[in-house]
Each structure stands twice: as structure tokens, then as C-alpha cells.
DNA sequence: ATCCGTATTGAGACATGGTATCATTTAACC
DNA sequence: GGTTAAATGATACCATGTCTCAATACGGAT
């Protein structure tokens, strides 16, 4: 079993390091990007077919609670995708036409984060920032947008 | 049918103003907060029992594409909640323990938004900012957090 | 107000995504 | 190695969302 720094965060939080958990996290870490639950199930199954469906979902839930991954919607109400938040945060732009995601790094939210912690008495461990709009390709393709 | 400014955005974008759409949006606007699809279906049905399930989901999808609402997760991999983005944006803090959400207003993301538009050649219409952490109540209740 | 063309609808069967249960296994600690 | 509680896997189950298609109703023109 490969014990990544993120996997150790499980143990630090009082959870056991099991094969199922290591495999699920391994799959997501290897892929680095958005994955649907179906893709994760499929890849986990390839690596270790003895791992059950339920454990995969349980692990996704656990990783979400620890802010290691985050489920987000790239298309309307359909299947969510799970994305790794290596340093507790993630930022992307979602094209509302073609559902492509563009990821970017700096968000400058550290200051806001600290202010919110003080203001609301919370302890923040991560964040997700999503912008919505129309990507360059879709704009060129001629898209409905008569606001201006 | 009540025609709210947001409903007019549908027509502006080339979509018809139907009873189903007006009702779904009306429900969400009245509620002002996070709603699950089940709650929306239920409330829509109360207001007009002739509106079908499929239309509700189709409308949620449409409103999402127009950045009028946004589906987000407050708990792990379970049901998403839909939240209104009155001015195209929304910000909240989610407690990873009790799933309570705390909403806040200013995010100061206008500058970043403009920079991203220039940098990636996109036209942005809205954004969602989510912070994750442990709320005051849960911290007091004694929560696992041994990072420091 | 009425007519027309087309986007949208409602119904319900269907597909998919996620969960509960419970006997069995396994990680963590000694 | 032994102990114990957390975690697992199998599977049945439930919830959430989608597809199809004939029927309907919106919006524009008259």
C-alpha cells in the first residue's frame, strides 16, 4: 500500500489506513483532474477487484469531509465530478456551454479566509472557487448572449 | 404568472416563459436558500400539481446554464442543493461536520474575474465560492483536528 | 383575438447514483 | 500473536435524474 501524505491525514484524523481507502485515493491522485464516480469505480475495480462499491462511496464521502477532494458540478444537474484539492483548495472556470473546465492557481483568498474565521468563529480548512461563463471556443461558435 | 427579472433573463436568452419555468423559479426565489431537488419538486407540486417531474429537472438544468441557480454539495456525496445566485454569484461556508451553511456577501472577486477574462479569453457570468471548515458549534463540541 | 410553427411539456418507464444492513475481515495497539 | 472496534463487501434497496413521444401552449404575425 502506498502511503501518500494525504493518506496520512486520514490516520491523523483517527481513521484506519485500509486498502480500499488507499486505492481510492491513489486513483484520484494518479488521475489529477475531475473524475466521475463511475470512472473512479471503474479504475478502482481494475486495480483491486475485491474492493466493493460501497467502500468507494464511503471513501469519497470521507475524503470530502477531510477537504481532500470535493464533488462539484460541471454540467447542470447531472453526475458530479470529484476533484482533488492538493493544498485544501481548488479553482476553475466552467464553460456553461461545453462543460470544459479551465483550472487556474492563484486566488488571493488567504486574506478573506482569515477575515471569515475571525468574523464567524470558524476554522477553515479549504475552499473551492468556481467561475461560470462561456469559453473562447464557444463564443466563437456563436452563442446566445444578448445581455449587452 | 409572476414575471421576475430573472425570469425575463430566460426570454432574453431565447427561451419561452412557461408556467413550469415560472413556478420552479418562483419556488426557489421565495425560499431564498439552499433547497434539495426533493424540496423543490414537492413545493412545485403544491403550487401546481400539473407540472411534471421532468420539467422541474429540465428547468433546474436551464437555470444552472444561465447561472441563475447553482447546484452545490453541502454533504459528502449525497444529494446536491440548489442555491439562487441573485447577482450571478454566491458565497458560503460549509461546516464539514454538521453541514450547516453560513452565507456571506462580499468576496472581492471582481478584480480576479476581470483578470481571468483577459487571461483565458472567456466571458464570465457568475461564480460560486465555498469555504470548508468546522463551525463554532462543532468546534466547541470537541472535534478531531490534530494538525496543530 | 386567432392562427401557426415550434419549443416545451407531462407521463411514466427506465437508468444511474448512492445507501442501509449485517456477517465477516482487518488495521491498530498492546 | 491476541483483542477489539472500525471498516469492509455483497447485495438488496431507494432516490435521483433522464428518455421518449404524443399532446400542449408560448410567441409572433396578422
mmCIF file of C-alpha atoms (C1' of nucleotides) in Angstrom:
data_model
loop_
_atom_site.group_PDB
_atom_site.id
_atom_site.type_symbol
_atom_site.label_atom_id
_atom_site.label_comp_id
_atom_site.label_asym_id
_atom_site.label_seq_id
_atom_site.Cartn_x
_atom_site.Cartn_y
_atom_site.Cartn_z
ATOM 1 C CA UNK A 1 0.000 0.000 0.000
ATOM 2 C CA UNK A 2 1.356 3.411 -0.973
ATOM 3 C CA UNK A 3 1.048 5.854 1.913
ATOM 4 C CA UNK A 4 0.836 9.348 0.495
ATOM 5 C CA UNK A 5 0.894 12.453 2.671
ATOM 6 C CA UNK A 6 -2.800 12.820 2.093
ATOM 7 C CA UNK A 7 -3.441 9.280 3.200
ATOM 8 C CA UNK A 8 -1.626 10.008 6.423
ATOM 9 C CA UNK A 9 -4.088 12.774 7.053
ATOM 10 C CA UNK A 10 -6.669 10.039 7.446
ATOM 11 C CA UNK A 11 -4.692 8.384 10.190
ATOM 12 C CA UNK A 12 -4.021 11.728 11.818
ATOM 13 C CA UNK A 13 -7.739 12.283 11.918
ATOM 14 C CA UNK A 14 -8.280 8.944 13.596
ATOM 15 C CA UNK A 15 -9.243 6.786 10.623
ATOM 16 C CA UNK A 16 -7.670 3.490 9.670
ATOM 17 C CA UNK A 17 -5.462 3.160 6.640
ATOM 18 C CA UNK A 18 -7.177 0.449 4.671
ATOM 19 C CA UNK A 19 -6.546 -0.958 1.241
ATOM 20 C CA UNK A 20 -9.848 0.371 -0.021
ATOM 21 C CA UNK A 21 -9.086 3.894 1.109
ATOM 22 C CA UNK A 22 -5.537 3.847 -0.200
ATOM 23 C CA UNK A 23 -6.693 2.559 -3.560
ATOM 24 C CA UNK A 24 -9.449 5.134 -3.991
ATOM 25 C CA UNK A 25 -7.162 7.981 -3.049
ATOM 26 C CA UNK A 26 -4.437 6.528 -5.246
ATOM 27 C CA UNK A 27 -6.743 6.504 -8.227
ATOM 28 C CA UNK A 28 -7.721 10.119 -7.713
ATOM 29 C CA UNK A 29 -4.160 11.245 -7.081
ATOM 30 C CA UNK A 30 -2.913 9.493 -10.193
ATOM 31 C CA UNK A 31 -5.589 10.951 -12.375
ATOM 32 C CA UNK A 32 -5.200 14.556 -11.173
ATOM 33 C CA UNK A 33 -8.296 16.169 -12.553
ATOM 34 C CA UNK A 34 -12.040 15.817 -12.483
ATOM 35 C CA UNK A 35 -13.393 12.279 -12.314
ATOM 36 C CA UNK A 36 -16.930 10.992 -12.151
ATOM 37 C CA UNK A 37 -17.845 8.350 -9.605
ATOM 38 C CA UNK A 38 -18.240 5.886 -12.465
ATOM 39 C CA UNK A 39 -14.676 6.491 -13.588
ATOM 40 C CA UNK A 40 -13.410 6.113 -10.058
ATOM 41 C CA UNK A 41 -15.374 2.890 -9.509
ATOM 42 C CA UNK A 42 -14.072 1.525 -12.754
ATOM 43 C CA UNK A 43 -10.430 2.350 -12.104
ATOM 44 C CA UNK A 44 -10.550 1.134 -8.504
ATOM 45 C CA UNK A 45 -12.027 -2.112 -9.715
ATOM 46 C CA UNK A 46 -9.196 -2.532 -12.214
ATOM 47 C CA UNK A 47 -6.580 -2.072 -9.542
ATOM 48 C CA UNK A 48 -8.272 -4.297 -6.979
ATOM 49 C CA UNK A 49 -11.435 -6.058 -7.962
ATOM 50 C CA UNK A 50 -12.107 -7.136 -4.393
ATOM 51 C CA UNK A 51 -12.976 -3.588 -3.349
ATOM 52 C CA UNK A 52 -16.696 -3.054 -3.081
ATOM 53 C CA UNK A 53 -18.861 -0.316 -4.447
ATOM 54 C CA UNK A 54 -19.997 0.815 -1.039
ATOM 55 C CA UNK A 55 -16.466 1.312 0.219
ATOM 56 C CA UNK A 56 -15.633 3.515 -2.712
ATOM 57 C CA UNK A 57 -18.566 5.789 -1.967
ATOM 58 C CA UNK A 58 -17.819 5.724 1.728
ATOM 59 C CA UNK A 59 -14.256 6.768 0.972
ATOM 60 C CA UNK A 60 -15.344 9.553 -1.347
ATOM 61 C CA UNK A 61 -17.526 10.814 1.451
ATOM 62 C CA UNK A 62 -14.708 10.633 3.958
ATOM 63 C CA UNK A 63 -12.219 12.363 1.676
ATOM 64 C CA UNK A 64 -14.766 15.091 1.116
ATOM 65 C CA UNK A 65 -15.245 15.626 4.842
ATOM 66 C CA UNK A 66 -11.479 15.981 5.190
ATOM 67 C CA UNK A 67 -11.417 18.521 2.329
ATOM 68 C CA UNK A 68 -9.015 16.294 0.368
ATOM 69 C CA UNK A 69 -11.412 16.062 -2.549
ATOM 70 C CA UNK A 70 -14.546 17.942 -3.463
ATOM 71 C CA UNK A 71 -17.550 16.965 -5.565
ATOM 72 C CA UNK A 72 -18.597 19.671 -7.998
ATOM 73 C CA UNK A 73 -20.990 20.057 -10.890
ATOM 74 C CA UNK A 74 -19.640 20.847 -14.300
ATOM 75 C CA UNK A 75 -22.893 20.161 -16.101
ATOM 76 C CA UNK A 76 -26.344 21.101 -14.885
ATOM 77 C CA UNK A 77 -27.914 18.612 -12.542
ATOM 78 C CA UNK A 78 -26.154 15.526 -13.847
ATOM 79 C CA UNK A 79 -23.376 13.472 -12.332
ATOM 80 C CA UNK A 80 -20.923 15.347 -10.169
ATOM 81 C CA UNK A 81 -17.198 15.099 -10.681
ATOM 82 C CA UNK A 82 -14.729 14.699 -7.858
ATOM 83 C CA UNK A 83 -11.665 16.880 -7.865
ATOM 84 C CA UNK A 84 -8.532 16.692 -5.740
ATOM 85 C CA UNK A 85 -7.679 19.716 -3.622
ATOM 86 C CA UNK A 86 -3.989 19.080 -3.014
ATOM 87 C CA UNK A 87 -3.476 22.044 -0.731
ATOM 88 C CA UNK A 88 -7.025 22.277 0.518
ATOM 89 C CA UNK A 89 -8.187 24.486 -2.286
ATOM 90 C CA UNK A 90 -9.105 24.400 -5.939
ATOM 91 C CA UNK A 91 -10.148 26.933 -8.557
ATOM 92 C CA UNK A 92 -11.577 26.576 -12.004
ATOM 93 C CA UNK A 93 -13.683 28.091 -14.705
ATOM 94 C CA UNK A 94 -16.567 26.035 -16.079
ATOM 95 C CA UNK A 95 -17.922 26.717 -19.547
ATOM 96 C CA UNK A 96 -21.703 26.558 -19.261
ATOM 97 C CA UNK A 97 -21.941 25.585 -22.928
ATOM 98 C CA UNK A 98 -19.448 22.772 -23.403
ATOM 99 C CA UNK A 99 -18.722 21.983 -19.736
ATOM 100 C CA UNK A 100 -14.997 22.229 -20.279
ATOM 101 C CA UNK A 101 -13.104 23.244 -17.157
ATOM 102 C CA UNK A 102 -10.129 25.573 -17.092
ATOM 103 C CA UNK A 103 -8.079 25.416 -13.920
ATOM 104 C CA UNK A 104 -6.092 28.278 -12.506
ATOM 105 C CA UNK A 105 -3.890 28.633 -9.496
ATOM 106 C CA UNK A 106 -3.820 31.799 -7.516
ATOM 107 C CA UNK A 107 -6.998 33.136 -5.995
ATOM 108 C CA UNK A 108 -5.698 35.525 -3.330
ATOM 109 C CA UNK A 109 -8.282 34.267 -0.884
ATOM 110 C CA UNK A 110 -5.981 33.882 2.092
ATOM 111 C CA UNK A 111 -6.887 37.291 3.436
ATOM 112 C CA UNK A 112 -10.604 36.717 3.048
ATOM 113 C CA UNK A 113 -10.250 33.323 4.676
ATOM 114 C CA UNK A 114 -8.663 34.821 7.755
ATOM 115 C CA UNK A 115 -11.269 37.529 7.962
ATOM 116 C CA UNK A 116 -14.081 34.988 7.791
ATOM 117 C CA UNK A 117 -12.507 32.860 10.500
ATOM 118 C CA UNK A 118 -12.453 35.868 12.798
ATOM 119 C CA UNK A 119 -15.888 37.102 11.817
ATOM 120 C CA UNK A 120 -17.785 33.814 12.108
ATOM 121 C CA UNK A 121 -15.695 31.922 14.625
ATOM 122 C CA UNK A 122 -14.998 29.062 12.261
ATOM 123 C CA UNK A 123 -11.860 27.082 11.469
ATOM 124 C CA UNK A 124 -11.444 26.902 7.700
ATOM 125 C CA UNK A 125 -9.516 24.129 6.028
ATOM 126 C CA UNK A 126 -10.115 24.700 2.347
ATOM 127 C CA UNK A 127 -12.142 26.288 -0.375
ATOM 128 C CA UNK A 128 -13.465 25.857 -3.862
ATOM 129 C CA UNK A 129 -13.832 28.739 -6.266
ATOM 130 C CA UNK A 130 -15.791 28.239 -9.474
ATOM 131 C CA UNK A 131 -16.369 30.782 -12.193
ATOM 132 C CA UNK A 132 -19.070 30.235 -14.804
ATOM 133 C CA UNK A 133 -19.091 31.613 -18.275
ATOM 134 C CA UNK A 134 -18.574 30.924 -21.917
ATOM 135 C CA UNK A 135 -15.173 29.788 -23.100
ATOM 136 C CA UNK A 136 -13.393 31.205 -26.122
ATOM 137 C CA UNK A 137 -14.266 28.288 -28.374
ATOM 138 C CA UNK A 138 -17.972 28.514 -27.621
ATOM 139 C CA UNK A 139 -18.005 32.288 -28.035
ATOM 140 C CA UNK A 140 -16.552 31.940 -31.498
ATOM 141 C CA UNK A 141 -19.030 29.202 -32.352
ATOM 142 C CA UNK A 142 -21.735 31.838 -31.891
ATOM 143 C CA UNK A 143 -23.507 31.600 -28.624
ATOM 144 C CA UNK A 144 -26.677 33.137 -27.245
ATOM 145 C CA UNK A 145 -25.707 36.119 -25.138
ATOM 146 C CA UNK A 146 -27.708 39.256 -25.687
ATOM 147 C CA UNK A 147 -27.173 40.922 -22.365
ATOM 148 C CA UNK A 148 -25.063 43.682 -23.859
ATOM 149 C CA UNK B 1 -47.678 34.087 -13.863
ATOM 150 C CA UNK B 2 -45.280 36.320 -11.954
ATOM 151 C CA UNK B 3 -42.545 37.594 -14.229
ATOM 152 C CA UNK B 4 -39.485 38.323 -12.140
ATOM 153 C CA UNK B 5 -36.383 39.997 -13.558
ATOM 154 C CA UNK B 6 -34.653 36.643 -13.507
ATOM 155 C CA UNK B 7 -37.453 35.053 -15.450
ATOM 156 C CA UNK B 8 -37.049 37.705 -18.104
ATOM 157 C CA UNK B 9 -33.470 36.611 -18.492
ATOM 158 C CA UNK B 10 -34.870 33.394 -19.900
ATOM 159 C CA UNK B 11 -36.768 35.228 -22.580
ATOM 160 C CA UNK B 12 -33.780 37.437 -23.293
ATOM 161 C CA UNK B 13 -31.790 34.285 -23.885
ATOM 162 C CA UNK B 14 -34.372 32.989 -26.318
ATOM 163 C CA UNK B 15 -36.354 30.662 -24.079
ATOM 164 C CA UNK B 16 -40.101 30.701 -23.633
ATOM 165 C CA UNK B 17 -41.712 31.836 -20.415
ATOM 166 C CA UNK B 18 -43.779 28.853 -19.416
ATOM 167 C CA UNK B 19 -45.796 28.111 -16.323
ATOM 168 C CA UNK B 20 -43.430 25.322 -15.365
ATOM 169 C CA UNK B 21 -40.381 27.543 -15.540
ATOM 170 C CA UNK B 22 -42.035 30.417 -13.728
ATOM 171 C CA UNK B 23 -43.216 28.129 -10.975
ATOM 172 C CA UNK B 24 -39.858 26.470 -10.416
ATOM 173 C CA UNK B 25 -38.053 29.787 -10.326
ATOM 174 C CA UNK B 26 -40.789 31.233 -8.105
ATOM 175 C CA UNK B 27 -40.315 28.438 -5.608
ATOM 176 C CA UNK B 28 -36.579 28.974 -5.448
ATOM 177 C CA UNK B 29 -36.895 32.746 -5.238
ATOM 178 C CA UNK B 30 -39.420 32.512 -2.446
ATOM 179 C CA UNK B 31 -37.365 30.118 -0.437
ATOM 180 C CA UNK B 32 -34.077 32.057 -0.711
ATOM 181 C CA UNK B 33 -31.581 29.495 0.473
ATOM 182 C CA UNK B 34 -30.414 26.018 -0.299
ATOM 183 C CA UNK B 35 -33.050 23.556 -1.448
ATOM 184 C CA UNK B 36 -32.765 19.927 -2.441
ATOM 185 C CA UNK B 37 -34.429 18.765 -5.621
ATOM 186 C CA UNK B 38 -36.902 16.834 -3.484
ATOM 187 C CA UNK B 39 -37.942 20.015 -1.704
ATOM 188 C CA UNK B 40 -38.284 21.845 -4.975
ATOM 189 C CA UNK B 41 -40.326 19.057 -6.539
ATOM 190 C CA UNK B 42 -42.565 18.973 -3.508
ATOM 191 C CA UNK B 43 -43.164 22.701 -3.372
ATOM 192 C CA UNK B 44 -43.691 22.998 -7.121
ATOM 193 C CA UNK B 45 -46.215 20.214 -6.921
ATOM 194 C CA UNK B 46 -48.086 22.038 -4.155
ATOM 195 C CA UNK B 47 -48.312 25.188 -6.213
ATOM 196 C CA UNK B 48 -49.284 23.445 -9.430
ATOM 197 C CA UNK B 49 -49.761 19.727 -9.367
ATOM 198 C CA UNK B 50 -49.964 19.546 -13.146
ATOM 199 C CA UNK B 51 -46.266 20.297 -13.526
ATOM 200 C CA UNK B 52 -44.249 17.186 -14.263
ATOM 201 C CA UNK B 53 -41.111 15.916 -12.666
ATOM 202 C CA UNK B 54 -39.117 16.072 -15.860
ATOM 203 C CA UNK B 55 -39.904 19.730 -16.422
ATOM 204 C CA UNK B 56 -38.674 20.611 -12.992
ATOM 205 C CA UNK B 57 -35.329 18.967 -13.650
ATOM 206 C CA UNK B 58 -35.145 20.462 -17.113
ATOM 207 C CA UNK B 59 -35.743 23.878 -15.600
ATOM 208 C CA UNK B 60 -33.117 23.364 -12.914
ATOM 209 C CA UNK B 61 -30.710 22.496 -15.672
ATOM 210 C CA UNK B 62 -31.627 25.549 -17.697
ATOM 211 C CA UNK B 63 -31.395 27.909 -14.732
ATOM 212 C CA UNK B 64 -27.981 26.452 -13.991
ATOM 213 C CA UNK B 65 -26.764 27.086 -17.523
ATOM 214 C CA UNK B 66 -27.901 30.675 -17.195
ATOM 215 C CA UNK B 67 -26.064 30.982 -13.858
ATOM 216 C CA UNK B 68 -29.295 31.897 -12.104
ATOM 217 C CA UNK B 69 -29.003 28.992 -9.705
ATOM 218 C CA UNK B 70 -26.182 26.619 -8.860
ATOM 219 C CA UNK B 71 -26.177 23.055 -7.577
ATOM 220 C CA UNK B 72 -23.681 22.515 -4.784
ATOM 221 C CA UNK B 73 -22.848 19.901 -2.201
ATOM 222 C CA UNK B 74 -23.279 20.579 1.457
ATOM 223 C CA UNK B 75 -22.786 16.972 2.495
ATOM 224 C CA UNK B 76 -20.370 14.479 1.009
ATOM 225 C CA UNK B 77 -21.581 12.544 -1.964
ATOM 226 C CA UNK B 78 -25.271 12.819 -1.200
ATOM 227 C CA UNK B 79 -27.962 14.971 -2.740
ATOM 228 C CA UNK B 80 -26.943 18.366 -4.027
ATOM 229 C CA UNK B 81 -28.745 21.515 -3.011
ATOM 230 C CA UNK B 82 -29.681 24.255 -5.432
ATOM 231 C CA UNK B 83 -28.962 27.815 -4.461
ATOM 232 C CA UNK B 84 -30.062 31.073 -6.056
ATOM 233 C CA UNK B 85 -27.353 33.405 -7.298
ATOM 234 C CA UNK B 86 -29.304 36.669 -7.458
ATOM 235 C CA UNK B 87 -26.491 38.702 -8.929
ATOM 236 C CA UNK B 88 -24.709 35.845 -10.592
ATOM 237 C CA UNK B 89 -22.655 34.950 -7.587
ATOM 238 C CA UNK B 90 -22.892 33.251 -4.232
ATOM 239 C CA UNK B 91 -20.593 32.612 -1.300
ATOM 240 C CA UNK B 92 -20.871 30.418 1.722
ATOM 241 C CA UNK B 93 -19.054 28.456 4.352
ATOM 242 C CA UNK B 94 -19.952 24.795 4.777
ATOM 243 C CA UNK B 95 -19.325 23.044 8.058
ATOM 244 C CA UNK B 96 -17.916 19.645 7.197
ATOM 245 C CA UNK B 97 -19.224 18.244 10.468
ATOM 246 C CA UNK B 98 -22.854 19.347 10.665
ATOM 247 C CA UNK B 99 -23.315 20.545 7.055
ATOM 248 C CA UNK B 100 -24.669 23.871 8.179
ATOM 249 C CA UNK B 101 -24.038 26.655 5.696
ATOM 250 C CA UNK B 102 -23.127 30.209 6.597
ATOM 251 C CA UNK B 103 -23.616 32.716 3.823
ATOM 252 C CA UNK B 104 -21.613 35.875 3.414
ATOM 253 C CA UNK B 105 -21.728 38.697 0.946
ATOM 254 C CA UNK B 106 -18.600 40.369 -0.239
ATOM 255 C CA UNK B 107 -15.892 38.346 -1.867
ATOM 256 C CA UNK B 108 -13.850 40.966 -3.695
ATOM 257 C CA UNK B 109 -13.591 38.735 -6.724
ATOM 258 C CA UNK B 110 -14.463 41.343 -9.325
ATOM 259 C CA UNK B 111 -10.818 42.093 -9.988
ATOM 260 C CA UNK B 112 -9.868 38.451 -10.310
ATOM 261 C CA UNK B 113 -12.836 37.884 -12.587
ATOM 262 C CA UNK B 114 -11.677 40.566 -14.977
ATOM 263 C CA UNK B 115 -8.152 39.258 -14.957
ATOM 264 C CA UNK B 116 -9.332 35.759 -15.789
ATOM 265 C CA UNK B 117 -11.479 37.010 -18.637
ATOM 266 C CA UNK B 118 -8.465 38.677 -20.172
ATOM 267 C CA UNK B 119 -6.104 35.814 -19.462
ATOM 268 C CA UNK B 120 -8.244 32.966 -20.771
ATOM 269 C CA UNK B 121 -10.416 34.733 -23.314
ATOM 270 C CA UNK B 122 -13.630 33.800 -21.589
ATOM 271 C CA UNK B 123 -16.817 35.712 -20.795
ATOM 272 C CA UNK B 124 -17.700 35.148 -17.145
ATOM 273 C CA UNK B 125 -21.234 35.477 -15.863
ATOM 274 C CA UNK B 126 -21.020 34.320 -12.301
ATOM 275 C CA UNK B 127 -19.149 32.466 -9.623
ATOM 276 C CA UNK B 128 -19.516 30.318 -6.552
ATOM 277 C CA UNK B 129 -17.135 30.484 -3.638
ATOM 278 C CA UNK B 130 -17.273 27.800 -0.970
ATOM 279 C CA UNK B 131 -15.165 27.587 2.144
ATOM 280 C CA UNK B 132 -14.950 24.376 4.132
ATOM 281 C CA UNK B 133 -14.243 24.074 7.778
ATOM 282 C CA UNK B 134 -15.643 23.490 11.192
ATOM 283 C CA UNK B 135 -18.203 25.877 12.593
ATOM 284 C CA UNK B 136 -18.093 27.306 16.092
ATOM 285 C CA UNK B 137 -20.702 24.938 17.463
ATOM 286 C CA UNK B 138 -18.883 21.861 16.235
ATOM 287 C CA UNK B 139 -15.519 23.124 17.476
ATOM 288 C CA UNK B 140 -16.935 23.517 20.975
ATOM 289 C CA UNK B 141 -18.499 20.083 20.809
ATOM 290 C CA UNK B 142 -14.948 18.727 20.573
ATOM 291 C CA UNK B 143 -13.895 17.808 17.111
ATOM 292 C CA UNK B 144 -10.977 15.837 15.680
ATOM 293 C CA UNK B 145 -8.353 18.270 14.491
ATOM 294 C CA UNK B 146 -4.808 17.402 15.389
ATOM 295 C CA UNK B 147 -2.956 19.200 12.645
ATOM 296 C CA UNK B 148 -1.513 21.740 15.030
ATOM 297 C "C1'" DA C 1 -58.447 37.581 -30.970
ATOM 298 C "C1'" DT C 2 -56.931 33.839 -33.867
ATOM 299 C "C1'" DC C 3 -53.793 31.034 -36.335
ATOM 300 C "C1'" DC C 4 -49.354 28.717 -36.949
ATOM 301 C "C1'" DG C 5 -44.878 26.652 -36.084
ATOM 302 C "C1'" DT C 6 -42.040 25.051 -32.844
ATOM 303 C "C1'" DA C 7 -40.244 24.816 -28.271
ATOM 304 C "C1'" DT C 8 -41.783 22.801 -24.293
ATOM 305 C "C1'" DT C 9 -44.484 19.828 -21.648
ATOM 306 C "C1'" DG C 10 -46.270 15.657 -18.786
ATOM 307 C "C1'" DA C 11 -46.389 10.802 -18.002
ATOM 308 C "C1'" DG C 12 -44.070 7.095 -16.786
ATOM 309 C "C1'" DA C 13 -40.770 3.520 -17.795
ATOM 310 C "C1'" DC C 14 -36.017 3.411 -17.355
ATOM 311 C "C1'" DA C 15 -31.091 4.122 -15.997
ATOM 312 C "C1'" DT C 16 -27.909 5.558 -12.849
ATOM 313 C "C1'" DG C 17 -26.086 7.043 -8.441
ATOM 314 C "C1'" DG C 18 -25.768 6.344 -3.771
ATOM 315 C "C1'" DT C 19 -27.160 3.941 0.844
ATOM 316 C "C1'" DA C 20 -28.511 0.526 4.578
ATOM 317 C "C1'" DT C 21 -27.783 -3.867 6.595
ATOM 318 C "C1'" DC C 22 -25.081 -7.261 8.564
ATOM 319 C "C1'" DA C 23 -21.954 -11.067 8.912
ATOM 320 C "C1'" DT C 24 -17.001 -11.168 8.098
ATOM 321 C "C1'" DT C 25 -12.481 -9.150 7.869
ATOM 322 C "C1'" DT C 26 -8.605 -6.306 9.107
ATOM 323 C "C1'" DA C 27 -5.921 -2.337 10.988
ATOM 324 C "C1'" DA C 28 -4.088 -0.577 15.235
ATOM 325 C "C1'" DC C 29 -2.404 -1.201 19.547
ATOM 326 C "C1'" DC C 30 -0.644 -3.911 23.128
ATOM 327 C "C1'" DG D 1 0.064 -13.377 18.415
ATOM 328 C "C1'" DG D 2 -4.339 -11.731 20.511
ATOM 329 C "C1'" DT D 3 -8.034 -8.376 21.118
ATOM 330 C "C1'" DT D 4 -11.394 -5.055 19.708
ATOM 331 C "C1'" DA D 5 -13.757 -1.878 17.244
ATOM 332 C "C1'" DA D 6 -13.698 0.161 12.878
ATOM 333 C "C1'" DA D 7 -14.156 -0.918 8.242
ATOM 334 C "C1'" DT D 8 -15.369 -3.961 4.560
ATOM 335 C "C1'" DG D 9 -18.007 -6.392 0.658
ATOM 336 C "C1'" DA D 10 -22.213 -8.195 -1.119
ATOM 337 C "C1'" DT D 11 -26.484 -7.185 -2.269
ATOM 338 C "C1'" DA D 12 -30.977 -5.520 -1.992
ATOM 339 C "C1'" DC D 13 -32.918 -1.244 -1.890
ATOM 340 C "C1'" DC D 14 -34.151 3.633 -2.551
ATOM 341 C "C1'" DA D 15 -33.533 8.132 -4.560
ATOM 342 C "C1'" DT D 16 -32.266 10.997 -8.226
ATOM 343 C "C1'" DG D 17 -32.332 12.214 -12.684
ATOM 344 C "C1'" DT D 18 -33.213 11.002 -17.952
ATOM 345 C "C1'" DC D 19 -35.517 9.479 -22.263
ATOM 346 C "C1'" DT D 20 -39.276 9.154 -25.446
ATOM 347 C "C1'" DC D 21 -43.096 10.874 -27.698
ATOM 348 C "C1'" DA D 22 -47.694 12.416 -28.387
ATOM 349 C "C1'" DA D 23 -50.075 16.498 -26.707
ATOM 350 C "C1'" DT D 24 -49.868 21.300 -25.426
ATOM 351 C "C1'" DA D 25 -49.008 26.163 -25.100
ATOM 352 C "C1'" DC D 26 -45.864 30.161 -25.979
ATOM 353 C "C1'" DG D 27 -44.779 33.985 -29.067
ATOM 354 C "C1'" DG D 28 -45.077 36.290 -33.217
ATOM 355 C "C1'" DA D 29 -47.619 37.710 -37.184
ATOM 356 C "C1'" DT D 30 -51.842 39.004 -38.931
#
